[in-house]
Short mmCIF file of C-alpha atoms and ligand atoms in Angstrom, two decimals:
data_model
loop_
_atom_site.label_atom_id
_atom_site.label_comp_id
_atom_site.label_asym_id
_atom_site.label_seq_id
_atom_site.Cartn_x
_atom_site.Cartn_y
_atom_site.Cartn_z
CA UNK D 959 -4.76 12.53 -1.99
CA UNK D 960 -3.00 15.88 -1.74
CA UNK D 961 -0.58 15.95 1.16
CA UNK D 962 -1.63 19.42 2.29
CA UNK D 963 -0.84 20.43 5.84
CA UNK D 964 -4.13 21.20 7.69
CA UNK D 965 -2.99 24.79 8.30
CA UNK D 966 -2.82 25.40 4.55
CA UNK D 967 -6.42 24.41 3.80
CA UNK D 968 -9.76 25.90 4.98
CA UNK D 969 -10.50 24.39 8.43
CA UNK D 970 -13.24 21.73 8.22
CA UNK D 971 -16.08 21.40 10.71
CA UNK D 972 -17.39 18.10 12.01
CA UNK D 973 -20.60 18.40 9.96
CA UNK D 974 -18.69 18.80 6.67
CA UNK D 975 -16.42 15.78 7.15
CA UNK D 976 -16.90 12.90 4.72
CA UNK D 977 -14.29 10.13 4.85
CA UNK D 978 -16.17 7.92 2.37
CA UNK D 979 -16.55 10.07 -0.78
CA UNK D 980 -13.74 8.88 -3.12
CA UNK D 981 -13.72 12.20 -4.98
CA UNK D 982 -12.44 14.01 -1.88
CA UNK D 983 -9.26 11.95 -2.23
CA UNK D 984 -8.75 13.25 -5.79
CA UNK D 985 -9.06 16.98 -5.41
CA UNK D 986 -8.47 17.73 -1.74
CA UNK D 987 -6.84 16.43 1.41
CA UNK D 988 -8.33 14.62 4.40
CA UNK D 989 -5.51 15.72 6.71
CA UNK D 990 -7.56 18.64 8.10
CA UNK D 991 -10.54 16.34 8.76
CA UNK D 992 -8.36 13.66 10.33
CA UNK D 993 -6.75 16.19 12.68
CA UNK D 994 -10.13 17.59 13.73
CA UNK D 995 -11.40 14.06 14.41
CA UNK D 996 -8.29 13.13 16.42
CA UNK D 997 -8.79 16.26 18.56
CA UNK D 998 -12.58 16.42 18.89
CA UNK D 999 -14.24 13.15 17.87
CA UNK D 1000 -11.75 10.28 18.09
CA UNK D 1001 -14.54 7.71 17.71
CA UNK D 1002 -16.80 9.01 14.97
CA UNK D 1003 -19.78 7.56 13.09
CA UNK D 1004 -20.61 8.09 9.41
CA UNK D 1005 -22.95 6.46 6.92
CA UNK D 1006 -21.99 5.08 3.51
CA UNK D 1007 -24.19 5.93 0.50
CA UNK D 1008 -25.95 2.55 0.91
CA UNK D 1009 -26.86 3.42 4.50
CA UNK D 1010 -24.33 1.28 6.42
CA UNK D 1011 -22.85 2.94 9.47
CA UNK D 1012 -19.12 2.77 10.09
CA UNK D 1013 -17.15 4.06 13.06
CA UNK D 1014 -13.82 5.79 12.43
CA UNK D 1015 -10.79 5.83 14.68
CA UNK D 1016 -8.07 8.33 13.82
CA UNK D 1017 -5.71 8.45 16.83
CA UNK D 1018 -2.60 6.29 16.69
CA UNK D 1019 -3.40 4.55 19.98
CA UNK D 1020 -6.98 3.70 18.93
CA UNK D 1021 -5.93 2.49 15.46
CA UNK D 1022 -3.27 0.27 17.04
CA UNK D 1023 -5.70 -1.02 19.69
CA UNK D 1024 -8.29 -2.05 17.05
CA UNK D 1025 -5.77 -3.73 14.73
CA UNK D 1026 -4.02 -5.59 17.56
CA UNK D 1027 -7.28 -6.94 19.01
CA UNK D 1028 -8.20 -9.57 16.42
CA UNK D 1029 -10.33 -11.44 18.95
CA UNK D 1030 -12.83 -8.60 19.03
CA UNK D 1031 -12.27 -7.05 15.59
CA UNK D 1032 -12.43 -9.58 12.73
CA UNK D 1033 -11.34 -9.38 9.10
CA UNK D 1034 -13.61 -12.00 7.54
CA UNK D 1035 -16.45 -9.60 6.71
CA UNK D 1036 -14.11 -7.45 4.59
CA UNK D 1037 -11.34 -4.92 5.21
CA UNK D 1038 -12.22 -2.00 2.94
CA UNK D 1039 -15.08 0.50 2.96
CA UNK D 1040 -15.96 -0.33 -0.66
CA UNK D 1041 -17.45 -3.64 0.49
CA UNK D 1042 -19.29 -2.82 3.70
CA UNK D 1043 -21.95 -5.35 2.67
CA UNK D 1044 -19.42 -8.19 3.02
CA UNK D 1045 -16.56 -9.37 0.82
CA UNK D 1046 -17.42 -12.48 -1.24
CA UNK D 1047 -13.88 -13.80 -0.58
CA UNK D 1048 -14.35 -13.43 3.20
CA UNK D 1049 -12.93 -16.37 5.18
CA UNK D 1050 -11.18 -17.83 2.14
CA UNK D 1051 -8.08 -15.69 1.59
CA UNK D 1052 -5.23 -14.65 3.88
CA UNK D 1053 -6.18 -11.01 4.48
CA UNK D 1054 -9.85 -11.92 4.99
CA UNK D 1055 -9.36 -14.78 7.47
CA UNK D 1056 -9.41 -14.79 11.24
CA UNK D 1057 -7.32 -17.03 13.44
CA UNK D 1058 -6.73 -19.96 13.70
CA UNK D 1059 -7.18 -20.57 9.95
CA UNK D 1060 -5.30 -17.38 9.07
CA UNK D 1061 -2.14 -18.63 10.84
CA UNK D 1062 -2.12 -21.85 8.79
CA UNK D 1063 -1.98 -19.91 5.54
CA UNK D 1064 0.29 -17.10 6.70
CA UNK D 1065 2.96 -19.03 8.60
CA UNK D 1066 4.32 -21.16 5.73
CA UNK D 1067 4.54 -18.23 3.30
CA UNK D 1068 6.53 -15.95 5.66
CA UNK D 1069 10.01 -17.34 4.78
CA UNK D 1070 9.47 -16.58 1.08
CA UNK D 1071 8.89 -12.93 1.99
CA UNK D 1072 11.58 -12.46 4.66
CA UNK D 1073 14.30 -9.79 4.59
CA UNK D 1074 16.72 -12.68 4.12
CA UNK D 1075 14.87 -13.70 0.92
CA UNK D 1076 14.67 -10.05 -0.20
CA UNK D 1077 18.48 -9.75 0.18
CA UNK D 1078 18.90 -12.86 -1.96
CA UNK D 1079 16.78 -11.30 -4.71
CA UNK D 1080 18.35 -7.83 -4.34
CA UNK D 1081 21.07 -8.07 -7.05
CA UNK D 1082 18.49 -9.03 -9.69
CA UNK D 1083 16.07 -6.36 -8.47
CA UNK D 1084 18.87 -3.77 -8.55
CA UNK D 1085 19.77 -4.64 -12.15
CA UNK D 1086 16.19 -4.25 -13.24
CA UNK D 1087 15.65 -0.97 -11.39
CA UNK D 1088 18.92 0.42 -12.74
CA UNK D 1089 17.74 -0.30 -16.25
CA UNK D 1090 14.29 1.17 -15.63
CA UNK D 1091 15.72 4.44 -14.24
CA UNK D 1092 18.30 4.61 -17.04
CA UNK D 1093 15.60 4.15 -19.70
CA UNK D 1094 13.60 6.93 -18.12
CA UNK D 1095 16.58 9.27 -18.28
CA UNK D 1096 17.36 8.21 -21.83
CA UNK D 1097 13.81 9.16 -22.82
CA UNK D 1098 14.76 12.74 -21.83
CA UNK D 1099 12.44 15.67 -21.10
CA UNK D 1100 9.31 15.36 -19.02
CA UNK D 1101 8.03 11.83 -18.41
CA UNK D 1102 5.24 10.39 -16.28
CA UNK D 1103 6.91 8.60 -13.37
CA UNK D 1104 3.80 6.60 -12.49
CA UNK D 1105 4.77 4.31 -15.40
CA UNK D 1106 8.04 3.65 -13.57
CA UNK D 1107 6.54 3.28 -10.12
CA UNK D 1108 3.86 0.86 -11.35
CA UNK D 1109 6.63 -1.51 -12.48
CA UNK D 1110 8.15 -1.77 -8.97
CA UNK D 1111 5.90 -4.36 -7.27
CA UNK D 1112 6.41 -7.03 -9.88
CA UNK D 1113 10.15 -6.31 -10.03
CA UNK D 1114 10.22 -6.77 -6.25
CA UNK D 1115 7.81 -9.66 -5.87
CA UNK D 1116 6.77 -11.04 -9.28
CA UNK D 1117 9.26 -13.92 -9.05
CA UNK D 1118 8.52 -14.43 -5.37
CA UNK D 1119 4.80 -14.81 -6.03
CA UNK D 1120 5.37 -16.78 -9.25
CA UNK D 1121 4.09 -14.37 -11.93
CA UNK D 1122 5.92 -14.74 -15.28
CA UNK D 1123 7.71 -11.58 -16.39
CA UNK D 1124 5.72 -11.46 -19.63
CA UNK D 1125 2.57 -10.80 -17.56
CA UNK D 1126 3.97 -8.22 -15.11
CA UNK D 1127 2.79 -5.14 -16.93
CA UNK D 1128 -0.77 -6.42 -17.52
CA UNK D 1129 -1.08 -7.78 -14.00
CA UNK D 1130 -0.07 -4.40 -12.55
CA UNK D 1131 -2.58 -2.43 -14.65
CA UNK D 1132 -5.45 -4.83 -13.94
CA UNK D 1133 -4.67 -4.94 -10.23
CA UNK D 1134 -4.95 -1.16 -10.09
CA UNK D 1135 -8.18 -1.31 -12.13
CA UNK D 1136 -9.43 -3.82 -9.54
CA UNK D 1137 -8.83 -1.46 -6.63
CA UNK D 1138 -9.94 1.79 -8.31
CA UNK D 1139 -12.37 0.74 -11.06
CA UNK D 1140 -13.90 4.19 -11.40
CA UNK D 1141 -10.66 6.10 -11.68
CA UNK D 1142 -10.27 7.51 -15.22
CA UNK D 1143 -6.66 6.20 -15.37
CA UNK D 1144 -7.83 2.58 -15.07
CA UNK D 1145 -11.54 2.46 -16.00
CA UNK D 1146 -12.37 0.58 -19.20
CA UNK D 1147 -16.12 1.22 -18.95
CA UNK D 1148 -18.44 1.50 -15.96
CA UNK D 1149 -16.97 0.71 -12.53
CA UNK D 1150 -18.67 -2.69 -12.41
CA UNK D 1151 -17.62 -3.58 -15.99
CA UNK D 1152 -14.02 -2.56 -15.20
CA UNK D 1153 -14.02 -4.59 -12.02
CA UNK D 1154 -15.41 -7.62 -13.83
CA UNK D 1155 -12.78 -7.35 -16.60
CA UNK D 1156 -9.96 -6.80 -14.07
CA UNK D 1157 -10.92 -9.97 -12.19
CA UNK D 1158 -11.22 -11.93 -15.41
CA UNK D 1159 -7.81 -10.81 -16.70
CA UNK D 1160 -6.06 -11.43 -13.38
CA UNK D 1161 -7.72 -14.79 -12.77
CA UNK D 1162 -6.77 -15.93 -16.29
CA UNK D 1163 -3.08 -15.25 -15.64
CA UNK D 1164 -3.18 -16.71 -12.13
CA UNK D 1165 -5.05 -19.86 -13.19
CA UNK D 1166 -2.40 -20.49 -15.82
CA UNK D 1167 0.38 -20.16 -13.22
CA UNK D 1168 -1.50 -22.46 -10.83
CA UNK D 1169 -1.91 -25.11 -13.53
CA UNK D 1170 1.81 -24.88 -14.30
CA UNK D 1171 2.88 -25.14 -10.63
CA UNK D 1172 0.72 -28.25 -10.20
CA UNK D 1173 3.02 -29.91 -12.72
CA UNK D 1174 6.30 -28.11 -11.94
CA UNK D 1175 6.43 -26.75 -8.35
CA UNK D 1176 8.89 -23.88 -7.84
CA UNK D 1177 10.19 -21.92 -4.89
CA UNK D 1178 7.33 -19.40 -4.93
CA UNK D 1179 4.10 -18.43 -3.19
CA UNK D 1180 1.81 -20.16 -5.72
CA UNK D 1181 3.59 -23.51 -5.23
CA UNK D 1182 3.56 -23.06 -1.45
CA UNK D 1183 -0.20 -22.38 -1.45
CA UNK D 1184 -0.86 -25.52 -3.49
CA UNK D 1185 0.78 -27.68 -0.84
CA UNK D 1186 -0.47 -26.05 2.36
CA UNK D 1187 -2.01 -28.20 5.06
CA UNK D 1188 -4.91 -26.19 6.49
CA UNK D 1189 -6.23 -28.33 9.29
CA UNK D 1190 -5.83 -31.70 7.58
CA UNK D 1191 -6.79 -30.62 4.07
CA UNK D 1192 -5.38 -28.71 1.10
CA UNK D 1193 -6.74 -25.35 -0.08
CA UNK D 1194 -9.17 -25.96 -2.94
CA UNK D 1195 -8.52 -24.50 -6.40
CA UNK D 1196 -10.66 -21.43 -5.71
CA UNK D 1197 -8.90 -20.72 -2.40
CA UNK D 1198 -5.46 -20.98 -4.02
CA UNK D 1199 -6.63 -18.54 -6.70
CA UNK D 1200 -8.04 -16.07 -4.17
CA UNK D 1201 -4.86 -16.17 -2.10
CA UNK D 1202 -2.67 -15.58 -5.16
CA UNK D 1203 -4.94 -12.65 -5.96
CA UNK D 1204 -4.44 -11.26 -2.43
CA UNK D 1205 -0.66 -11.38 -2.79
CA UNK D 1206 -0.79 -9.62 -6.17
CA UNK D 1207 -3.21 -6.97 -4.92
CA UNK D 1208 -1.21 -6.48 -1.70
CA UNK D 1209 1.93 -5.81 -3.71
CA UNK D 1210 0.65 -3.82 -6.68
CA UNK D 1211 -1.81 -1.44 -5.10
CA UNK D 1212 0.57 -0.13 -2.44
CA UNK D 1213 4.28 -0.17 -3.37
CA UNK D 1214 4.02 2.23 -6.37
CA UNK D 1215 2.20 4.80 -4.27
CA UNK D 1216 5.02 5.02 -1.73
CA UNK D 1217 7.52 5.51 -4.56
CA UNK D 1218 5.37 8.14 -6.27
CA UNK D 1219 4.81 10.08 -3.04
CA UNK D 1220 8.54 9.83 -2.27
CA UNK D 1221 9.49 11.25 -5.67
CA UNK D 1222 6.87 14.00 -5.34
CA UNK D 1223 7.96 14.89 -1.78
CA UNK D 1224 11.63 15.10 -2.82
CA UNK D 1225 10.83 17.05 -6.01
CA UNK D 1226 8.90 19.61 -3.96
CA UNK D 1227 11.61 19.79 -1.28
CA UNK D 1228 15.03 20.23 -2.89
CA UNK D 1229 16.59 20.54 0.59
CA UNK D 1230 15.38 17.02 1.49
CA UNK D 1231 16.74 15.67 -1.81
CA UNK D 1232 20.12 17.34 -1.14
CA UNK D 1233 20.14 15.80 2.33
CA UNK D 1234 19.68 12.21 1.08
CA UNK D 1235 22.05 12.77 -1.84
CA UNK D 1236 24.76 13.94 0.51
CA UNK D 1237 24.11 11.07 2.91
CA UNK D 1238 23.10 7.84 1.14
CA UNK D 1239 23.22 6.10 4.54
CA UNK D 1240 19.88 7.85 5.14
CA UNK D 1241 18.18 5.83 2.38
CA UNK D 1242 16.50 3.30 4.74
CA UNK D 1243 15.23 6.09 6.99
CA UNK D 1244 14.01 8.13 4.00
CA UNK D 1245 12.06 5.08 2.79
CA UNK D 1246 10.43 4.64 6.22
CA UNK D 1247 9.51 8.32 6.13
CA UNK D 1248 8.01 7.85 2.66
CA UNK D 1249 5.95 4.94 4.04
CA UNK D 1250 4.66 7.13 6.89
CA UNK D 1251 4.14 10.09 4.57
CA UNK D 1252 2.27 8.16 1.87
CA UNK D 1253 0.40 5.65 4.08
CA UNK D 1254 -0.86 3.97 0.90
CA UNK D 1255 -3.75 2.18 2.57
CA UNK D 1256 -5.75 5.07 3.99
CA UNK D 1257 -7.88 2.79 6.15
CA UNK D 1258 -8.35 -0.82 7.23
CA UNK D 1259 -11.85 -1.98 8.06
CA UNK D 1260 -12.80 -4.47 10.78
CA UNK D 1261 -16.11 -5.84 12.12
CA UNK D 1262 -16.72 -6.32 15.82
CA UNK D 1263 -17.10 -9.97 16.82
CA UNK D 1264 -18.37 -9.30 20.36
CA UNK D 1265 -19.61 -6.38 22.47
CA UNK D 1266 -16.62 -4.08 22.92
CA UNK D 1267 -15.87 -0.68 24.43
CA UNK D 1268 -14.01 1.60 22.04
CA UNK D 1269 -12.90 4.82 23.73
CA UNK D 1270 -16.10 6.22 25.24
CA UNK D 1271 -18.38 4.24 22.93
CA UNK D 1272 -19.99 0.83 23.55
CA UNK D 1273 -20.27 -1.18 20.35
CA UNK D 1274 -22.34 -4.31 19.83
CA UNK D 1275 -21.23 -7.25 17.69
CA UNK D 1276 -21.40 -6.70 13.91
CA UNK D 1277 -20.36 -3.02 13.92
CA UNK D 1278 -17.95 -1.76 11.26
CA UNK D 1279 -14.84 0.09 12.43
CA UNK D 1280 -12.45 1.87 10.05
CA UNK D 1281 -8.93 2.29 11.44
CA UNK D 1282 -7.46 5.26 9.56
CA UNK D 1283 -3.77 4.54 9.02
CA UNK D 1284 -3.24 7.84 7.19
CA UNK D 1285 -4.56 9.73 10.22
CA UNK D 1286 -2.60 7.68 12.78
CA UNK D 1287 0.62 8.35 10.88
CA UNK D 1288 0.16 12.12 11.36
CA UNK D 1289 -0.80 11.91 15.06
CA UNK D 1290 1.09 14.67 16.83
CA UNK D 1291 0.80 12.64 20.07
CA UNK D 1292 3.33 10.21 18.54
CA UNK D 1293 5.24 11.97 15.74
CA UNK D 1294 7.22 15.16 16.17
CA UNK D 1295 6.31 17.70 13.52
CA UNK D 1296 4.12 15.15 11.68
CA UNK D 1297 3.38 17.30 8.62
CA UNK D 1298 7.08 17.68 7.85
CA UNK D 1299 8.64 15.22 5.40
CA UNK D 1300 11.91 14.47 7.19
CA UNK D 1301 14.11 11.90 5.43
CA UNK D 1302 16.35 11.75 8.51
CA UNK D 1303 13.49 11.11 11.00
CA UNK D 1304 14.85 8.82 13.73
CA UNK D 1305 11.75 7.84 15.74
CA UNK D 1306 9.22 6.62 13.22
CA UNK D 1307 6.90 3.86 14.44
CA UNK D 1308 4.61 4.29 11.40
CA UNK D 1309 1.68 1.97 10.73
CA UNK D 1310 1.91 1.91 6.92
CA UNK D 1311 2.24 -1.89 6.97
CA UNK D 1312 -0.52 -2.26 9.56
CA UNK D 1313 0.07 -3.99 12.89
CA UNK D 1314 -0.99 -7.24 14.52
CA UNK D 1315 -1.62 -10.66 12.98
CA UNK D 1316 -2.33 -9.25 9.51
CA UNK D 1317 0.71 -6.92 9.42
CA UNK D 1318 1.95 -6.80 5.84
CA UNK D 1319 3.72 -10.02 4.94
CA UNK D 1320 5.31 -8.33 1.89
CA UNK D 1321 7.02 -5.55 3.87
CA UNK D 1322 10.60 -6.85 3.33
CA UNK D 1323 10.48 -7.01 -0.51
CA UNK D 1324 8.65 -3.66 -0.57
CA UNK D 1325 11.23 -1.96 1.66
CA UNK D 1326 14.04 -3.51 -0.34
CA UNK D 1327 12.79 -2.32 -3.75
CA UNK D 1328 12.06 1.18 -2.44
CA UNK D 1329 15.58 1.45 -1.00
CA UNK D 1330 17.08 0.25 -4.26
CA UNK D 1331 15.01 2.77 -6.23
CA UNK D 1332 16.13 5.67 -4.05
CA UNK D 1333 19.77 4.55 -4.19
CA UNK D 1334 19.54 4.40 -7.99
CA UNK D 1335 17.99 7.86 -8.13
CA UNK D 1336 20.84 9.19 -6.00
CA UNK D 1337 23.35 7.50 -8.31
CA UNK D 1338 21.77 8.61 -11.58
CA UNK D 1339 19.91 11.88 -10.95
CA UNK D 1340 21.33 15.30 -10.32
CA UNK D 1341 17.91 16.78 -9.64
CA UNK D 1342 14.28 16.68 -10.71
CA UNK D 1343 11.18 18.83 -10.71
CA UNK D 1344 7.45 18.40 -11.02
CA UNK D 1345 6.64 19.59 -14.56
CA UNK D 1346 2.85 19.50 -14.84
CA UNK D 1347 -0.33 18.64 -12.97
CA UNK D 1348 -0.13 15.77 -10.47
CA UNK D 1349 -3.32 13.66 -10.50
CA UNK D 1350 -4.49 11.66 -7.48
CA UNK D 1351 -6.33 8.32 -7.44
CA UNK D 1352 -10.10 8.22 -6.99
CA UNK D 1353 -10.24 5.93 -3.97
CA UNK D 1354 -10.99 6.21 -0.26
CA UNK D 1355 -8.83 3.12 0.29
CA UNK D 1356 -5.57 3.63 -1.64
CA UNK D 1357 -3.71 6.94 -1.38
CA UNK D 1358 -2.48 6.87 -4.96
CA UNK D 1359 -1.08 9.03 -7.72
CA UNK D 1360 -2.04 8.37 -11.36
CA UNK D 1361 -0.04 11.10 -13.09
CA UNK D 1362 3.36 12.42 -12.00
CA UNK D 1363 5.11 14.43 -14.71
CA UNK D 1364 8.77 14.79 -13.74
CA UNK D 1365 11.59 16.60 -15.49
CA UNK D 1366 14.93 15.15 -14.40
CA UNK D 1367 18.55 16.03 -14.91
CA UNK D 1368 21.00 13.13 -15.06
CA UNK D 1369 24.27 13.36 -13.15
CA UNK D 1370 27.14 14.40 -15.43
CA UNK D 1371 28.55 11.31 -17.19
CA UNK D 1372 31.87 11.28 -15.30
CA UNK D 1373 30.08 11.03 -11.89
CA UNK D 1374 27.37 8.55 -12.86
CA UNK D 1375 27.37 5.27 -11.00
CA UNK D 1376 29.52 6.49 -8.09
CA UNK D 1377 26.96 5.67 -5.46
CA UNK D 1378 25.17 2.67 -6.87
C1 LIG H 24 4.83 -0.39 0.45
C2 LIG H 24 4.22 -1.49 0.16
C3 LIG H 24 3.13 -2.13 0.98
C4 LIG H 24 2.28 -1.60 1.92
C5 LIG H 24 2.23 -0.17 2.41
C6 LIG H 24 1.42 -2.66 2.36
C7 LIG H 24 0.42 -2.52 3.32
C8 LIG H 24 -0.26 -3.57 3.89
C9 LIG H 24 -1.15 -3.47 5.03
C10 LIG H 24 -1.52 -2.19 5.74
C11 LIG H 24 -1.57 -4.72 5.34
C12 LIG H 24 -2.49 -5.12 6.50
C13 LIG H 24 -3.88 -5.46 6.05
C14 LIG H 24 -4.82 -5.69 7.19
O1 LIG H 24 -4.42 -5.60 8.36
O2 LIG H 24 -6.01 -5.96 6.92
C15 LIG H 24 -0.99 -5.62 4.37
C16 LIG H 24 -1.21 -6.97 4.33
C17 LIG H 24 -0.75 -7.77 3.30
N1 LIG H 24 0.15 -7.44 2.32
FE1 LIG H 24 1.04 -5.67 2.08
N2 LIG H 24 1.74 -3.81 1.69
C18 LIG H 24 2.80 -3.53 0.85
C19 LIG H 24 3.47 -4.41 0.05
C20 LIG H 24 3.14 -5.73 -0.14
C21 LIG H 24 3.80 -6.66 -1.02
C22 LIG H 24 5.03 -6.32 -1.87
C23 LIG H 24 3.13 -7.84 -0.94
C24 LIG H 24 3.37 -9.14 -1.66
C25 LIG H 24 4.50 -9.55 -2.09
C26 LIG H 24 2.05 -7.66 0.03
C27 LIG H 24 1.15 -8.63 0.40
C28 LIG H 24 0.31 -8.52 1.49
C29 LIG H 24 -0.52 -9.62 1.97
C30 LIG H 24 -0.63 -11.00 1.35
C31 LIG H 24 -1.18 -9.15 3.10
C32 LIG H 24 -2.15 -9.91 3.99
C33 LIG H 24 -1.37 -10.45 5.19
C34 LIG H 24 -2.26 -11.12 6.22
O3 LIG H 24 -3.47 -10.91 6.20
O4 LIG H 24 -1.71 -11.86 7.04
N3 LIG H 24 2.10 -6.37 0.49
N4 LIG H 24 -0.18 -4.89 3.52
#
C-alpha cells in the first residue's frame, strides 16, 4: 500500500470506504480512510463480497482492547479477512488456537525464538547479510531490492525453524504465493490454483524436514513440535505440519515488507538516511520506526466468543472484528506526528507484532535481522535512490511491496567496512 499522508490524497467519505477490496492496497492508500474512521466511526461495519459482515476497529486503544481480550475475542475461526467463512486449520495451529491449548504449543517454542537465541545466531546472520548486500552492489546499476528483502526471513529464522538452506528460496516464494495468490508477482494461474500449488510445494518441503527430525532431532522448532506434550498427548503429524507452516508463513510474509518499506522510506527521505548514517546507534530505533511505518499485517481478525460491548456497539457471539494494526500505528492520540517517518522516534509503542497472548513469537529474530541489514547498508552504501515504479502487493492483509527498483552508490573503497 502507498504510504501517502491523508492530507496528500482526496479526502474519502464514509460511504466510499472499502477496507476489503485488495486492489485498493495496490494503487492507493487506506491512511485517509483509517483516519476518517478513527475520527468519525471508530467501530464500523462492512460486508465482504460473500456477504459476511465484519466490524472494524481503527483506534489504538480499541485495537489493543480487542487483541488483549482473548476470552471474548477468539482466534480459532481464523485471523484474516480472506477466510471469513472459517479457516480449515482453526484450532490446530498456534496462531489459530485459543487458550489453554495455545499456551501448550507456544510456551515450549519461546526459548528458540528469544533475543538471547537471536544474539547467538547473529554472527552467522551478519555474514550472510553482508554477502547479500555486497552481491547486490557488485551487480551494479538498478536492481530490484525485493529479491534481497525476500531472502531475509530464512536468513533470520530458516535454521531456527529447521528449513534446509537449499529450500530457502523456494519456501519464501511459495509462502508469498500462499498469502497473495492473486498478485501478479506470485500467481502461477488462478488464485485457487496458485494457492493449491503453494500449499503442495510448502507441505512437500516441510514433510521431508519432519520425517528427518523424527530420526535425527535437532535444536529447532520442527523437532520441538514433534515432542510437545499437549495435555497428555503429542501433536499428530498433520498438526506438526500445520504449525511448521504457521512459523514459515509468520516469518516470510512479514519481515521482507518491513525491510522494503524501510529502504523505500530512506530512499525517499535523504535527510533520514543521513541521520542514521551519522548515528548508527539509532539503528534499533530506526527499525522500530520501520515496523510502525510498514505495519506489515494490516489487520488481525477475531471472532466474538460471548456477548461483548465494543465502544458504543453491543455485539453478540460469532461476530467478526478486524483490528486494523496499520490504522492503530498512525493514531495521533498515541503517536506524535504519526505520518512522519522519524528514525530517531523515542516513544514508539507500535503494534506491528500484535499484542496479547498471540503477540509475534518471532519478533526477536526479525528485529535482529532488520538491525543487521540496516547496519550493513550504513557500512556499505553511500546513498541510494528509487529508480523506477514501486509496485505494491495485492492483499488486504499484508502491506507488501513486490517491486522496488533501487540505484545505489557504494561507499568509496577506503571507507567500506568502517561501521560494520
Ligand atoms: C517483522 C516481522 C514480523 C512481523 C511484523 C510479525 C507480525 C506478527 C503478528 C502481528 C502476529 C500476531 C498474530 C495474531 O495476533 O493473530 C504474529 C504472530 C506470529 N508470528 Fe510473527 N511477525 C514477524 C516475524 C515473524 C518471524 C520471523 C516468525 C518466525 C520465526 C514469526 C512467527 C509468528 C508465529 C508463529 C506467530 C503466532 C504466535 C501465536 O499465535 O502465539 N513471525 N506475527
